[in-house]
mmCIF file of C-alpha atoms in Angstrom:
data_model
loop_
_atom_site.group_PDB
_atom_site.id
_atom_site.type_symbol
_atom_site.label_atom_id
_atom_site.label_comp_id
_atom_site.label_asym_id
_atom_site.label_seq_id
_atom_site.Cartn_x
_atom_site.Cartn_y
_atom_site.Cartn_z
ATOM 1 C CA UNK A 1 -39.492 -26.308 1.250
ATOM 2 C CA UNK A 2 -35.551 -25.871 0.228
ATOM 3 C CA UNK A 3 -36.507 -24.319 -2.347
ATOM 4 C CA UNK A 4 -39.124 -22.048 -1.244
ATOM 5 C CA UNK A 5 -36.405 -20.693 0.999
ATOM 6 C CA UNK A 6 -34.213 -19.915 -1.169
ATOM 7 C CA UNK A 7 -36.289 -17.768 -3.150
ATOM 8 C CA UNK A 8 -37.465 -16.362 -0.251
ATOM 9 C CA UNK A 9 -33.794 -15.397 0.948
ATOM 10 C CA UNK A 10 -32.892 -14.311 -2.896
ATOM 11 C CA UNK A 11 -36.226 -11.852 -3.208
ATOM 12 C CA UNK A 12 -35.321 -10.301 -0.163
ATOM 13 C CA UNK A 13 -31.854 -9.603 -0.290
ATOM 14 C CA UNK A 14 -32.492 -8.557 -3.973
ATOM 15 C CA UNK A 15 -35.545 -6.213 -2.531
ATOM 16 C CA UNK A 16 -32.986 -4.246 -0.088
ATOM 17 C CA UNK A 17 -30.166 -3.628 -2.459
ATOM 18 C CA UNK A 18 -32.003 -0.659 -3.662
ATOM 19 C CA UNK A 19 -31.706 0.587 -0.248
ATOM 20 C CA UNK A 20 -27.824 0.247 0.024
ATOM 21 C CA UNK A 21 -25.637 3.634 -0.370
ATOM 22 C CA UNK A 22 -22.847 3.344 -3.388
ATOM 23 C CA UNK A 23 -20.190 2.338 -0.589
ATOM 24 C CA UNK A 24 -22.386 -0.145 0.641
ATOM 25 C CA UNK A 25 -22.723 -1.315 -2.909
ATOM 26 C CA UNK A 26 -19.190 -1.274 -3.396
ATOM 27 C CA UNK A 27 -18.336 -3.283 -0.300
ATOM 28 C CA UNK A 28 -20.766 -5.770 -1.417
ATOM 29 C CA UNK A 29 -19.427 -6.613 -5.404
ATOM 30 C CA UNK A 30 -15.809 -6.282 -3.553
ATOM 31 C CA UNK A 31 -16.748 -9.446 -1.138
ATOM 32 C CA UNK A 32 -18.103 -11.724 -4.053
ATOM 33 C CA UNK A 33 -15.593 -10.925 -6.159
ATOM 34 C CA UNK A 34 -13.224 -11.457 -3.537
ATOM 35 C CA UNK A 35 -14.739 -14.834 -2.070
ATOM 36 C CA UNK A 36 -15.405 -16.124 -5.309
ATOM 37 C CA UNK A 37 -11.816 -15.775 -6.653
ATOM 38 C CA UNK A 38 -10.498 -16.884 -2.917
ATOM 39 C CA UNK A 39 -12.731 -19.699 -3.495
ATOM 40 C CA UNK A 40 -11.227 -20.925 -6.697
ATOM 41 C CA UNK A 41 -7.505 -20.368 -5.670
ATOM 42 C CA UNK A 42 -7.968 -22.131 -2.365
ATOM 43 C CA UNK A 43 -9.973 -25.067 -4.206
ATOM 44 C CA UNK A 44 -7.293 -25.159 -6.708
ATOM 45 C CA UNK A 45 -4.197 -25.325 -4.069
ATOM 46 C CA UNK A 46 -5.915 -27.644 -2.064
ATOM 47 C CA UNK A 47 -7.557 -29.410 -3.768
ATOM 48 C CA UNK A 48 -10.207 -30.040 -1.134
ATOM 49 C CA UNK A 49 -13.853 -28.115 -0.499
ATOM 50 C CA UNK A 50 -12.254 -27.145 3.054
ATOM 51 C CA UNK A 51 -9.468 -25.240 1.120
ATOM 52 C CA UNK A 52 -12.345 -23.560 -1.017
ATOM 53 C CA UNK A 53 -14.425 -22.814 1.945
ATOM 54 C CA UNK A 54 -11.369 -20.792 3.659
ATOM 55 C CA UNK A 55 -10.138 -19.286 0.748
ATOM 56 C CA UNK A 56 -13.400 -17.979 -0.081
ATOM 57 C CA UNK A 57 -14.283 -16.644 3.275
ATOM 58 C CA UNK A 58 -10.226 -14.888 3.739
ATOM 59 C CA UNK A 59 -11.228 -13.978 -0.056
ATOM 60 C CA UNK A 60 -14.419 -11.834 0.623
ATOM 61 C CA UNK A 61 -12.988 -10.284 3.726
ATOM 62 C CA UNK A 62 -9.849 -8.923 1.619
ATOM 63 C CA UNK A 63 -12.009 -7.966 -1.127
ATOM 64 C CA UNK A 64 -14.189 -5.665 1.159
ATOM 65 C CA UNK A 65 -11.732 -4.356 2.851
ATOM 66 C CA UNK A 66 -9.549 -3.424 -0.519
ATOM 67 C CA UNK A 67 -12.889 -2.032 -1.909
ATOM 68 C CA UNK A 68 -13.768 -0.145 0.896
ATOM 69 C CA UNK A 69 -10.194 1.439 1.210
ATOM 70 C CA UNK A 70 -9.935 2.683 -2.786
ATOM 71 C CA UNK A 71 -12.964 4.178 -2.641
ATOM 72 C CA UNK A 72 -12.859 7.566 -3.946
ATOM 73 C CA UNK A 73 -12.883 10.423 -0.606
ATOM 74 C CA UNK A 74 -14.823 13.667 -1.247
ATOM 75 C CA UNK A 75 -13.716 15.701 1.858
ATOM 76 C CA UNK A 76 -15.650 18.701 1.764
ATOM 77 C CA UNK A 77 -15.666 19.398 -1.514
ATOM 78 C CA UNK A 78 -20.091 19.939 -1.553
ATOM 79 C CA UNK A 79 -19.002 22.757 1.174
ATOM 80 C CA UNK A 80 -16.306 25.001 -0.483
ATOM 81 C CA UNK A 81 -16.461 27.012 -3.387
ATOM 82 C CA UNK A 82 -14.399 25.863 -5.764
ATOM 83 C CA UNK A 83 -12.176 28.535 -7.500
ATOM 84 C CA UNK A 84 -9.896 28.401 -10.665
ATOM 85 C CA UNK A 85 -6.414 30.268 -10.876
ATOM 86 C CA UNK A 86 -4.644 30.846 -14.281
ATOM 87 C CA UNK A 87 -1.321 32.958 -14.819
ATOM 88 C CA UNK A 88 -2.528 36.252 -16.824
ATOM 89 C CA UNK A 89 -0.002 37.566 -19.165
ATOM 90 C CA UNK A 90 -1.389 41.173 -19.806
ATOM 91 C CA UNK A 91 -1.031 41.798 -15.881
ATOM 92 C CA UNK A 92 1.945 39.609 -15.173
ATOM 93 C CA UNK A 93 -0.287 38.284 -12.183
ATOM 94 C CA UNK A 94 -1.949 35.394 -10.668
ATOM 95 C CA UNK A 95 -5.859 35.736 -11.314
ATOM 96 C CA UNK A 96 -8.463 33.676 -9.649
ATOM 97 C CA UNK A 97 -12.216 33.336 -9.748
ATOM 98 C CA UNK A 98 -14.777 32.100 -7.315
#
């Protein structure tokens, strides 16, 4: 029945993460890299499975959050036309181009 569960819970959660956006996405391998490496340090320092418990959960937390905040920002970038400017020597002026 254990078991069953479990593969239950895995197909599922596997089944949705085609539905996540990229910043969900991102979030997401932030927290388990997060938790797991929280996990191990806080094992490690105290050397008990409560210590790896916290420092997994105060792991994933920090890793989402530091994933979700260096995400690259595209303002409105889709919105405005983008121009280029170059320095034209012939005409001793500025030239740009939409």
């Amino acid at each position: 029945m254990k078991r069953a569960l479990a593969l239950a819970t895995v197909l599922t959660a596997a089944s949705l993460t085609g539905c996540s956006s990229y910043r969900d996405q991102r979030i997401a391998t932030g927290a388990v890299v997060g938790g797991t490496s929280g996990a191990i340090i806080g094992g490690v320092a105290s050397g008990t499975p409560g210590g790896a418990i916290a420092g997994g959960a105060i792991g994933a937390v920090a890793g989402a959050v530091v994933a979700d905040a260096s995400r690259p920002r595209y303002y409105d970038r889709p919105y405005r036309v983008q121009r280029r400017c170059y320095w034209d020597r012939e005409i001793g002026e500025r030239v740009c181009r939409w």
